[in-house]
mmCIF file of C-alpha atoms in Angstrom:
data_model
loop_
_atom_site.group_PDB
_atom_site.id
_atom_site.type_symbol
_atom_site.label_atom_id
_atom_site.label_comp_id
_atom_site.label_asym_id
_atom_site.label_seq_id
_atom_site.Cartn_x
_atom_site.Cartn_y
_atom_site.Cartn_z
ATOM 1 C CA UNK A 1 6.174 -11.378 3.162
ATOM 2 C CA UNK A 2 7.179 -7.919 1.992
ATOM 3 C CA UNK A 3 4.286 -6.951 -0.286
ATOM 4 C CA UNK A 4 3.855 -3.169 -0.364
ATOM 5 C CA UNK A 5 0.451 -1.534 -0.071
ATOM 6 C CA UNK A 6 -0.271 0.386 -3.275
ATOM 7 C CA UNK A 7 -3.835 1.515 -2.520
ATOM 8 C CA UNK A 8 -6.703 1.176 -0.070
ATOM 9 C CA UNK A 9 -10.422 0.805 -0.818
ATOM 10 C CA UNK A 10 -12.900 1.524 1.973
ATOM 11 C CA UNK A 11 -16.069 -0.538 1.506
ATOM 12 C CA UNK A 12 -17.853 1.496 4.191
ATOM 13 C CA UNK A 13 -18.269 4.226 1.580
ATOM 14 C CA UNK A 14 -20.648 1.965 -0.333
ATOM 15 C CA UNK A 15 -23.350 1.955 2.339
ATOM 16 C CA UNK A 16 -25.248 4.750 4.070
ATOM 17 C CA UNK A 17 -26.250 2.733 7.146
ATOM 18 C CA UNK A 18 -22.869 2.136 8.789
ATOM 19 C CA UNK A 19 -24.509 0.221 11.649
ATOM 20 C CA UNK A 20 -24.535 -2.989 9.577
ATOM 21 C CA UNK A 21 -20.744 -2.923 9.663
ATOM 22 C CA UNK A 22 -20.373 -2.566 13.426
ATOM 23 C CA UNK A 23 -18.142 -5.187 14.988
ATOM 24 C CA UNK A 24 -16.873 -6.460 11.633
ATOM 25 C CA UNK A 25 -13.398 -4.959 11.938
ATOM 26 C CA UNK A 26 -11.427 -3.058 9.337
ATOM 27 C CA UNK A 27 -13.692 -2.093 6.419
ATOM 28 C CA UNK A 28 -10.834 -1.475 3.985
ATOM 29 C CA UNK A 29 -9.411 -3.609 1.218
ATOM 30 C CA UNK A 30 -5.679 -3.478 0.543
ATOM 31 C CA UNK A 31 -4.024 -3.644 -2.877
ATOM 32 C CA UNK A 32 -0.429 -4.848 -2.582
ATOM 33 C CA UNK A 33 2.520 -5.293 -4.926
ATOM 34 C CA UNK A 34 6.035 -6.729 -4.995
ATOM 35 C CA UNK A 35 7.201 -4.926 -8.151
ATOM 36 C CA UNK A 36 5.934 -2.289 -10.566
ATOM 37 C CA UNK A 37 2.471 -3.762 -11.172
ATOM 38 C CA UNK A 38 -0.100 -1.808 -9.145
ATOM 39 C CA UNK A 39 -1.216 -4.981 -7.393
ATOM 40 C CA UNK A 40 -0.303 -8.633 -7.323
ATOM 41 C CA UNK A 41 -2.154 -9.671 -4.166
ATOM 42 C CA UNK A 42 -5.328 -8.012 -2.878
ATOM 43 C CA UNK A 43 -6.787 -8.540 0.599
ATOM 44 C CA UNK A 44 -10.488 -7.846 1.167
ATOM 45 C CA UNK A 45 -12.439 -7.980 4.476
ATOM 46 C CA UNK A 46 -14.688 -11.000 3.962
ATOM 47 C CA UNK A 47 -17.082 -10.268 6.837
ATOM 48 C CA UNK A 48 -17.621 -6.744 5.530
ATOM 49 C CA UNK A 49 -18.129 -7.949 1.961
ATOM 50 C CA UNK A 50 -20.630 -10.570 3.147
ATOM 51 C CA UNK A 51 -22.571 -7.932 5.108
ATOM 52 C CA UNK A 52 -22.791 -5.710 2.034
ATOM 53 C CA UNK A 53 -24.107 -8.526 -0.145
ATOM 54 C CA UNK A 54 -22.555 -10.047 -3.205
ATOM 55 C CA UNK A 55 -24.128 -7.783 -5.810
ATOM 56 C CA UNK A 56 -23.439 -9.467 -9.136
ATOM 57 C CA UNK A 57 -20.983 -11.837 -7.444
ATOM 58 C CA UNK A 58 -21.607 -15.254 -5.969
ATOM 59 C CA UNK A 59 -19.163 -17.246 -3.902
ATOM 60 C CA UNK A 60 -19.498 -21.021 -3.741
ATOM 61 C CA UNK A 61 -18.967 -22.675 -0.382
ATOM 62 C CA UNK A 62 -15.291 -22.703 0.505
ATOM 63 C CA UNK A 63 -14.252 -20.139 -2.106
ATOM 64 C CA UNK A 64 -12.170 -17.636 -0.166
ATOM 65 C CA UNK A 65 -10.248 -16.226 -3.111
ATOM 66 C CA UNK A 66 -11.819 -13.156 -4.706
ATOM 67 C CA UNK A 67 -10.377 -13.982 -8.109
ATOM 68 C CA UNK A 68 -7.545 -15.802 -9.868
ATOM 69 C CA UNK A 69 -6.013 -13.405 -12.368
ATOM 70 C CA UNK A 70 -4.326 -14.075 -15.730
ATOM 71 C CA UNK A 71 -2.649 -11.499 -17.949
ATOM 72 C CA UNK A 72 -3.334 -11.204 -21.675
ATOM 73 C CA UNK A 73 -1.219 -9.338 -24.212
ATOM 74 C CA UNK A 74 -3.589 -6.622 -25.427
ATOM 75 C CA UNK A 75 -6.929 -4.920 -24.838
ATOM 76 C CA UNK A 76 -8.385 -6.469 -27.974
ATOM 77 C CA UNK A 77 -7.564 -9.925 -26.588
ATOM 78 C CA UNK A 78 -9.633 -9.164 -23.495
ATOM 79 C CA UNK A 79 -12.591 -8.014 -25.603
ATOM 80 C CA UNK A 80 -12.271 -10.917 -28.050
ATOM 81 C CA UNK A 81 -12.015 -13.347 -25.122
ATOM 82 C CA UNK A 82 -15.157 -11.879 -23.575
ATOM 83 C CA UNK A 83 -17.133 -12.390 -26.775
ATOM 84 C CA UNK A 84 -15.717 -15.869 -27.386
ATOM 85 C CA UNK A 85 -16.417 -17.045 -23.840
ATOM 86 C CA UNK A 86 -19.993 -15.809 -24.022
ATOM 87 C CA UNK A 87 -20.484 -17.626 -27.330
ATOM 88 C CA UNK A 88 -19.250 -20.831 -25.685
ATOM 89 C CA UNK A 89 -21.810 -20.470 -22.924
ATOM 90 C CA UNK A 90 -19.224 -19.833 -20.204
ATOM 91 C CA UNK A 91 -20.799 -18.370 -17.075
ATOM 92 C CA UNK A 92 -19.576 -14.786 -17.082
ATOM 93 C CA UNK A 93 -19.635 -12.322 -14.231
ATOM 94 C CA UNK A 94 -18.710 -8.874 -15.553
ATOM 95 C CA UNK A 95 -16.373 -6.959 -17.844
ATOM 96 C CA UNK A 96 -14.959 -3.452 -17.909
ATOM 97 C CA UNK A 97 -12.218 -1.571 -16.078
ATOM 98 C CA UNK A 98 -11.790 -1.159 -12.334
ATOM 99 C CA UNK A 99 -10.060 1.452 -10.236
ATOM 100 C CA UNK A 100 -7.650 1.414 -8.522
ATOM 101 C CA UNK A 101 -5.323 -0.538 -10.769
ATOM 102 C CA UNK A 102 -6.637 0.636 -14.155
ATOM 103 C CA UNK A 103 -6.643 -2.854 -15.678
ATOM 104 C CA UNK A 104 -9.195 -3.759 -18.365
ATOM 105 C CA UNK A 105 -10.722 -7.136 -17.633
ATOM 106 C CA UNK A 106 -13.383 -9.773 -17.905
ATOM 107 C CA UNK A 107 -14.483 -12.215 -15.188
ATOM 108 C CA UNK A 108 -15.882 -15.741 -15.403
ATOM 109 C CA UNK A 109 -16.447 -18.747 -13.118
ATOM 110 C CA UNK A 110 -14.763 -22.134 -13.198
ATOM 111 C CA UNK A 111 -16.788 -25.302 -12.424
ATOM 112 C CA UNK A 112 -16.061 -24.974 -8.681
ATOM 113 C CA UNK A 113 -17.159 -21.333 -8.499
ATOM 114 C CA UNK A 114 -13.689 -19.787 -8.442
ATOM 115 C CA UNK A 115 -13.720 -16.469 -10.285
ATOM 116 C CA UNK A 116 -11.074 -16.150 -13.006
ATOM 117 C CA UNK A 117 -10.058 -12.758 -14.384
ATOM 118 C CA UNK A 118 -8.422 -12.076 -17.757
ATOM 119 C CA UNK A 119 -6.842 -8.633 -17.919
ATOM 120 C CA UNK A 120 -4.645 -6.214 -19.813
ATOM 121 C CA UNK A 121 -2.840 -2.975 -18.929
ATOM 122 C CA UNK A 122 -2.441 -2.814 -15.183
ATOM 123 C CA UNK A 123 -1.184 0.483 -13.752
ATOM 124 C CA UNK A 124 2.564 0.693 -13.165
ATOM 125 C CA UNK A 125 3.929 2.249 -9.967
ATOM 126 C CA UNK A 126 7.155 4.073 -10.797
ATOM 127 C CA UNK A 127 10.334 5.047 -9.005
ATOM 128 C CA UNK A 128 8.608 7.636 -6.812
ATOM 129 C CA UNK A 129 6.299 4.967 -5.367
ATOM 130 C CA UNK A 130 2.988 6.826 -5.880
ATOM 131 C CA UNK A 131 -0.104 5.159 -7.283
ATOM 132 C CA UNK A 132 -2.549 7.117 -9.433
ATOM 133 C CA UNK A 133 -4.394 9.858 -7.508
ATOM 134 C CA UNK A 134 -8.156 9.621 -7.066
ATOM 135 C CA UNK A 135 -9.041 12.130 -9.870
ATOM 136 C CA UNK A 136 -7.476 9.687 -12.359
ATOM 137 C CA UNK A 137 -10.014 7.012 -11.426
ATOM 138 C CA UNK A 138 -12.573 8.698 -13.689
ATOM 139 C CA UNK A 139 -12.011 6.291 -16.585
ATOM 140 C CA UNK A 140 -13.645 3.340 -14.849
ATOM 141 C CA UNK A 141 -15.845 1.152 -17.072
ATOM 142 C CA UNK A 142 -18.698 -0.964 -15.694
ATOM 143 C CA UNK A 143 -19.259 -2.809 -18.974
ATOM 144 C CA UNK A 144 -17.286 -4.125 -21.929
ATOM 145 C CA UNK A 145 -15.637 -1.109 -23.596
ATOM 146 C CA UNK A 146 -15.734 -0.294 -27.285
ATOM 147 C CA UNK A 147 -12.481 -0.285 -29.257
ATOM 148 C CA UNK A 148 -10.179 1.520 -29.682
ATOM 149 C CA UNK A 149 -9.505 3.327 -26.389
ATOM 150 C CA UNK A 150 -7.008 6.114 -25.746
ATOM 151 C CA UNK A 151 -3.582 5.107 -24.478
ATOM 152 C CA UNK A 152 -2.291 5.337 -20.925
ATOM 153 C CA UNK A 153 0.022 8.161 -22.023
ATOM 154 C CA UNK A 154 -2.937 10.185 -23.251
ATOM 155 C CA UNK A 155 -4.752 9.612 -19.955
ATOM 156 C CA UNK A 156 -1.743 10.982 -18.085
ATOM 157 C CA UNK A 157 -1.527 13.965 -20.457
ATOM 158 C CA UNK A 158 -5.181 14.775 -19.850
ATOM 159 C CA UNK A 159 -4.654 14.603 -16.092
ATOM 160 C CA UNK A 160 -1.633 16.907 -16.329
ATOM 161 C CA UNK A 161 -3.611 19.430 -18.359
ATOM 162 C CA UNK A 162 -6.391 19.259 -15.761
ATOM 163 C CA UNK A 163 -3.894 20.148 -13.051
ATOM 164 C CA UNK A 164 -4.024 16.831 -11.169
ATOM 165 C CA UNK A 165 -1.353 16.593 -8.460
ATOM 166 C CA UNK A 166 0.296 13.227 -9.055
ATOM 167 C CA UNK A 167 1.820 13.246 -5.587
ATOM 168 C CA UNK A 168 -1.600 12.871 -3.951
ATOM 169 C CA UNK A 169 -1.697 9.177 -4.840
ATOM 170 C CA UNK A 170 -1.044 6.471 -2.257
ATOM 171 C CA UNK A 171 2.581 5.868 -1.207
ATOM 172 C CA UNK A 172 3.631 3.166 1.232
ATOM 173 C CA UNK A 173 6.651 3.228 3.559
ATOM 174 C CA UNK A 174 7.697 -0.120 5.032
ATOM 175 C CA UNK A 175 7.675 0.111 8.849
ATOM 176 C CA UNK A 176 10.544 -2.379 9.237
ATOM 177 C CA UNK A 177 14.138 -1.112 9.087
ATOM 178 C CA UNK A 178 16.174 -2.220 6.064
ATOM 179 C CA UNK A 179 18.880 -4.188 7.875
ATOM 180 C CA UNK A 180 19.274 -7.396 5.820
ATOM 181 C CA UNK A 181 21.938 -7.660 3.109
ATOM 182 C CA UNK A 182 19.958 -9.371 0.337
ATOM 183 C CA UNK A 183 22.439 -10.064 -2.435
ATOM 184 C CA UNK A 184 23.929 -6.598 -2.092
ATOM 185 C CA UNK A 185 20.788 -4.568 -1.305
ATOM 186 C CA UNK A 186 19.640 -3.634 2.208
ATOM 187 C CA UNK A 187 16.021 -4.768 2.664
ATOM 188 C CA UNK A 188 13.645 -5.157 5.642
ATOM 189 C CA UNK A 189 13.526 -8.957 5.117
ATOM 190 C CA UNK A 190 16.246 -11.416 4.068
ATOM 191 C CA UNK A 191 14.502 -12.255 0.797
ATOM 192 C CA UNK A 192 12.717 -10.619 -2.151
ATOM 193 C CA UNK A 193 9.625 -11.897 -3.958
ATOM 194 C CA UNK A 194 10.309 -11.778 -7.704
ATOM 195 C CA UNK A 195 7.228 -13.540 -9.091
ATOM 196 C CA UNK A 196 3.808 -14.801 -8.042
ATOM 197 C CA UNK A 197 2.128 -18.084 -8.937
ATOM 198 C CA UNK A 198 1.371 -20.884 -9.365
ATOM 199 C CA UNK A 199 -2.073 -21.093 -7.787
ATOM 200 C CA UNK A 200 -3.400 -24.375 -6.430
ATOM 201 C CA UNK A 201 -7.059 -25.223 -5.869
ATOM 202 C CA UNK A 202 -8.994 -28.132 -4.409
ATOM 203 C CA UNK A 203 -11.748 -29.181 -6.826
ATOM 204 C CA UNK A 204 -14.812 -31.400 -6.651
ATOM 205 C CA UNK A 205 -14.513 -32.840 -10.176
ATOM 206 C CA UNK A 206 -10.920 -33.042 -11.395
ATOM 207 C CA UNK A 207 -11.879 -33.840 -14.993
ATOM 208 C CA UNK A 208 -14.328 -30.925 -15.215
ATOM 209 C CA UNK A 209 -11.828 -28.487 -13.730
ATOM 210 C CA UNK A 210 -9.074 -29.723 -16.048
ATOM 211 C CA UNK A 211 -11.358 -29.330 -19.064
ATOM 212 C CA UNK A 212 -12.171 -25.729 -18.086
ATOM 213 C CA UNK A 213 -8.582 -24.588 -17.659
ATOM 214 C CA UNK A 214 -7.377 -26.570 -20.694
ATOM 215 C CA UNK A 215 -10.186 -26.166 -23.220
ATOM 216 C CA UNK A 216 -11.785 -22.861 -22.181
ATOM 217 C CA UNK A 217 -8.857 -20.816 -20.841
ATOM 218 C CA UNK A 218 -6.246 -22.532 -23.011
ATOM 219 C CA UNK A 219 -3.746 -23.819 -20.467
ATOM 220 C CA UNK A 220 -1.655 -26.837 -21.497
ATOM 221 C CA UNK A 221 -1.501 -29.928 -19.302
ATOM 222 C CA UNK A 222 2.156 -30.399 -18.355
ATOM 223 C CA UNK A 223 2.013 -33.344 -16.006
ATOM 224 C CA UNK A 224 -0.152 -35.538 -13.806
ATOM 225 C CA UNK A 225 0.958 -37.128 -10.555
ATOM 226 C CA UNK A 226 -0.566 -39.483 -8.017
ATOM 227 C CA UNK A 227 -0.379 -38.677 -4.311
ATOM 228 C CA UNK A 228 -1.747 -41.228 -1.843
ATOM 229 C CA UNK A 229 -3.916 -42.701 -4.562
ATOM 230 C CA UNK A 230 -5.298 -39.319 -5.713
ATOM 231 C CA UNK A 231 -4.597 -37.899 -9.187
ATOM 232 C CA UNK A 232 -3.307 -34.297 -9.401
ATOM 233 C CA UNK A 233 -3.128 -32.210 -12.598
ATOM 234 C CA UNK A 234 -0.647 -29.410 -13.392
ATOM 235 C CA UNK A 235 -1.207 -26.955 -16.261
ATOM 236 C CA UNK A 236 0.937 -24.156 -17.683
ATOM 237 C CA UNK A 237 0.393 -20.853 -19.486
ATOM 238 C CA UNK A 238 3.886 -20.403 -20.932
ATOM 239 C CA UNK A 239 7.252 -22.067 -20.394
ATOM 240 C CA UNK A 240 6.906 -22.521 -16.613
ATOM 241 C CA UNK A 241 6.119 -26.097 -15.581
ATOM 242 C CA UNK A 242 2.751 -25.082 -14.171
ATOM 243 C CA UNK A 243 0.651 -22.025 -13.454
ATOM 244 C CA UNK A 244 -2.327 -23.989 -12.124
ATOM 245 C CA UNK A 245 -2.326 -27.010 -9.826
ATOM 246 C CA UNK A 246 -5.588 -28.932 -9.440
ATOM 247 C CA UNK A 247 -6.016 -31.262 -6.470
ATOM 248 C CA UNK A 248 -9.065 -33.424 -5.638
ATOM 249 C CA UNK A 249 -10.958 -32.081 -2.628
ATOM 250 C CA UNK A 250 -10.333 -35.375 -0.813
ATOM 251 C CA UNK A 251 -6.683 -34.378 -0.372
ATOM 252 C CA UNK A 252 -7.513 -31.279 1.664
ATOM 253 C CA UNK A 253 -8.068 -33.174 4.900
ATOM 254 C CA UNK A 254 -5.226 -35.583 4.137
ATOM 255 C CA UNK A 255 -2.789 -32.687 3.812
ATOM 256 C CA UNK A 256 -4.111 -30.924 6.895
ATOM 257 C CA UNK A 257 -5.053 -27.755 5.012
ATOM 258 C CA UNK A 258 -7.825 -25.426 6.154
ATOM 259 C CA UNK A 259 -11.226 -27.065 5.863
ATOM 260 C CA UNK A 260 -12.938 -23.694 5.280
ATOM 261 C CA UNK A 261 -11.189 -22.952 1.970
ATOM 262 C CA UNK A 262 -10.818 -24.551 -1.448
ATOM 263 C CA UNK A 263 -7.611 -22.590 -1.977
ATOM 264 C CA UNK A 264 -4.738 -25.068 -1.792
ATOM 265 C CA UNK A 265 -1.842 -22.634 -2.217
ATOM 266 C CA UNK A 266 -0.696 -19.281 -3.550
ATOM 267 C CA UNK A 267 2.855 -19.320 -4.897
ATOM 268 C CA UNK A 268 5.552 -16.702 -4.391
ATOM 269 C CA UNK A 269 8.953 -17.180 -6.004
ATOM 270 C CA UNK A 270 12.145 -15.867 -4.415
ATOM 271 C CA UNK A 271 15.324 -15.029 -6.303
ATOM 272 C CA UNK A 272 17.446 -17.982 -5.183
ATOM 273 C CA UNK A 273 17.785 -20.955 -2.870
ATOM 274 C CA UNK A 274 19.722 -19.008 -0.221
ATOM 275 C CA UNK A 275 16.868 -16.531 0.095
ATOM 276 C CA UNK A 276 14.406 -19.433 0.399
ATOM 277 C CA UNK A 277 16.320 -20.854 3.365
ATOM 278 C CA UNK A 278 16.600 -17.400 4.934
ATOM 279 C CA UNK A 279 12.880 -16.761 4.389
ATOM 280 C CA UNK A 280 11.904 -19.967 6.195
ATOM 281 C CA UNK A 281 13.992 -18.976 9.217
ATOM 282 C CA UNK A 282 12.801 -15.349 9.180
ATOM 283 C CA UNK A 283 9.143 -16.330 9.049
ATOM 284 C CA UNK A 284 9.528 -18.867 11.841
ATOM 285 C CA UNK A 285 11.360 -16.294 13.950
ATOM 286 C CA UNK A 286 8.327 -14.033 13.483
ATOM 287 C CA UNK A 287 5.823 -16.638 14.644
ATOM 288 C CA UNK A 288 4.663 -17.927 11.251
ATOM 289 C CA UNK A 289 3.868 -21.613 10.873
ATOM 290 C CA UNK A 290 6.078 -22.975 8.086
ATOM 291 C CA UNK A 291 6.004 -26.547 6.751
ATOM 292 C CA UNK A 292 8.925 -27.880 4.689
ATOM 293 C CA UNK A 293 8.073 -31.573 4.587
ATOM 294 C CA UNK A 294 6.076 -31.700 1.362
ATOM 295 C CA UNK A 295 6.087 -34.555 -1.139
ATOM 296 C CA UNK A 296 7.481 -33.580 -4.600
ATOM 297 C CA UNK A 297 4.423 -35.269 -6.139
ATOM 298 C CA UNK A 298 2.443 -32.238 -4.907
ATOM 299 C CA UNK A 299 4.689 -29.771 -6.748
ATOM 300 C CA UNK A 300 6.474 -31.385 -9.710
ATOM 301 C CA UNK A 301 8.768 -29.027 -11.582
ATOM 302 C CA UNK A 302 9.813 -27.380 -8.310
ATOM 303 C CA UNK A 303 12.412 -28.811 -5.960
ATOM 304 C CA UNK A 304 12.688 -27.235 -2.502
ATOM 305 C CA UNK A 305 9.343 -25.794 -1.398
ATOM 306 C CA UNK A 306 7.982 -24.487 1.900
ATOM 307 C CA UNK A 307 4.430 -23.571 2.877
ATOM 308 C CA UNK A 308 3.846 -20.617 5.189
ATOM 309 C CA UNK A 309 0.333 -20.298 6.606
ATOM 310 C CA UNK A 310 -1.284 -16.862 6.845
ATOM 311 C CA UNK A 311 -3.634 -15.820 9.699
ATOM 312 C CA UNK A 312 -6.638 -17.233 7.808
ATOM 313 C CA UNK A 313 -4.975 -20.592 7.223
ATOM 314 C CA UNK A 314 -4.152 -20.096 3.536
ATOM 315 C CA UNK A 315 -0.929 -21.782 2.441
ATOM 316 C CA UNK A 316 1.633 -19.495 0.805
ATOM 317 C CA UNK A 317 3.877 -21.710 -1.338
ATOM 318 C CA UNK A 318 7.418 -20.326 -1.176
ATOM 319 C CA UNK A 319 10.023 -21.550 -3.667
ATOM 320 C CA UNK A 320 12.953 -20.395 -5.799
ATOM 321 C CA UNK A 321 12.962 -22.677 -8.871
ATOM 322 C CA UNK A 322 10.405 -23.565 -11.538
ATOM 323 C CA UNK A 323 11.231 -26.034 -14.289
ATOM 324 C CA UNK A 324 10.966 -24.593 -17.819
ATOM 325 C CA UNK A 325 9.273 -26.517 -20.630
ATOM 326 C CA UNK A 326 10.957 -26.174 -24.038
ATOM 327 C CA UNK A 327 9.988 -26.425 -27.676
ATOM 328 C CA UNK A 328 8.892 -30.068 -27.540
ATOM 329 C CA UNK A 329 6.339 -29.366 -24.784
ATOM 330 C CA UNK A 330 7.625 -32.077 -22.467
ATOM 331 C CA UNK A 331 8.620 -31.686 -18.831
ATOM 332 C CA UNK A 332 11.872 -33.104 -17.485
ATOM 333 C CA UNK A 333 11.534 -36.867 -16.848
ATOM 334 C CA UNK A 334 11.082 -37.610 -13.162
ATOM 335 C CA UNK A 335 14.230 -39.747 -13.113
ATOM 336 C CA UNK A 336 16.302 -36.720 -14.182
ATOM 337 C CA UNK A 337 14.992 -34.367 -11.502
ATOM 338 C CA UNK A 338 16.879 -33.403 -8.373
ATOM 339 C CA UNK A 339 16.473 -35.912 -5.563
ATOM 340 C CA UNK A 340 14.934 -34.098 -2.593
ATOM 341 C CA UNK A 341 15.361 -35.009 1.053
ATOM 342 C CA UNK A 342 12.494 -32.994 2.535
ATOM 343 C CA UNK A 343 13.804 -33.537 6.062
ATOM 344 C CA UNK A 344 17.321 -32.296 5.349
ATOM 345 C CA UNK A 345 17.746 -29.232 3.167
ATOM 346 C CA UNK A 346 21.397 -28.719 2.116
ATOM 347 C CA UNK A 347 23.240 -25.462 2.763
ATOM 348 C CA UNK A 348 23.520 -24.900 -0.988
ATOM 349 C CA UNK A 349 22.468 -26.614 -4.221
ATOM 350 C CA UNK A 350 23.987 -26.845 -7.679
ATOM 351 C CA UNK A 351 22.060 -24.931 -10.375
ATOM 352 C CA UNK A 352 20.064 -26.942 -12.883
ATOM 353 C CA UNK A 353 20.162 -26.274 -16.628
ATOM 354 C CA UNK A 354 17.092 -24.031 -16.394
ATOM 355 C CA UNK A 355 17.524 -22.609 -12.877
ATOM 356 C CA UNK A 356 18.000 -19.055 -14.130
ATOM 357 C CA UNK A 357 15.615 -19.218 -17.075
ATOM 358 C CA UNK A 358 11.972 -18.167 -17.271
ATOM 359 C CA UNK A 359 10.724 -14.639 -16.606
ATOM 360 C CA UNK A 360 13.384 -11.922 -16.254
ATOM 361 C CA UNK A 361 13.655 -9.917 -13.047
ATOM 362 C CA UNK A 362 12.945 -6.293 -13.892
ATOM 363 C CA UNK A 363 13.699 -3.193 -11.830
ATOM 364 C CA UNK A 364 15.391 -2.708 -8.452
ATOM 365 C CA UNK A 365 14.502 -4.922 -5.492
ATOM 366 C CA UNK A 366 13.953 -2.113 -3.031
#
């Protein structure tokens, strides 16, 4: 998919008796990114984590996602949210600041046991491609911090004065040769991820899950659909049609998704329709199972969508377009949406009125 590793975290360092980890495979977690944010997708070794125990974490049956993460606009919002959620009786997990990544955060559970994270201030990886070196991990917080805190610039100044070598941080080099012309830039794959989300989950109680994301986390319900007699709910955080998709658990078997996970999908947006078509072919050429025949009722506000399945059976939802909701808060009427023939994707499509709206693409692709 083209995510770059920004840091590694070896869980074997957390235990003295290494024998309990024998036969469990790689003990490292991998932080990965597609842009300047330190990480957008993190992969942890589940068997290793299970062997070490959950600590202050609990994972409900079928929850294979470590957390679903949402960005806030300031550190004070994170702290205020923490206090407000506790006052509401929301089941909290922990608050503070983790390393690597440097983001200040608070964690809580949704009704199905999925951990949600609210955060501010994630580390930015710059043009040299190095993440923060280990000595700069000293400002980790294991509890809710007091306010105000020093700025990121001051942290860097302190590290410089202490003689920290910034070039000792992690730097990843893609092993694939950059041979594909992707809209004028040579890249190792014929596409570039420009955004992540939405996230889709299978839930036991659709009304309870909707109430949590709407009333507790503040998402707005954009649309509801019915697929094979089952109601599905789509909620948004900003102008995108949806950031969260909630599906009843009964649909998991109907759709043929992995029975071991309540994760329905993890979305990655590509820059345009041509890259979407090229990505489908590239992934299939590399042995990835890709499904294109999906009913639009499962992803309203998006037109052409493919699902690529990772080695653990999680569905990666690949798309290029997300409908934007304007000032009146209403999605585009279904009758005015593009008619999709899921069995026959055209060579090219005409842009819609909001095809190139939404979040801007910042920084170089490679």
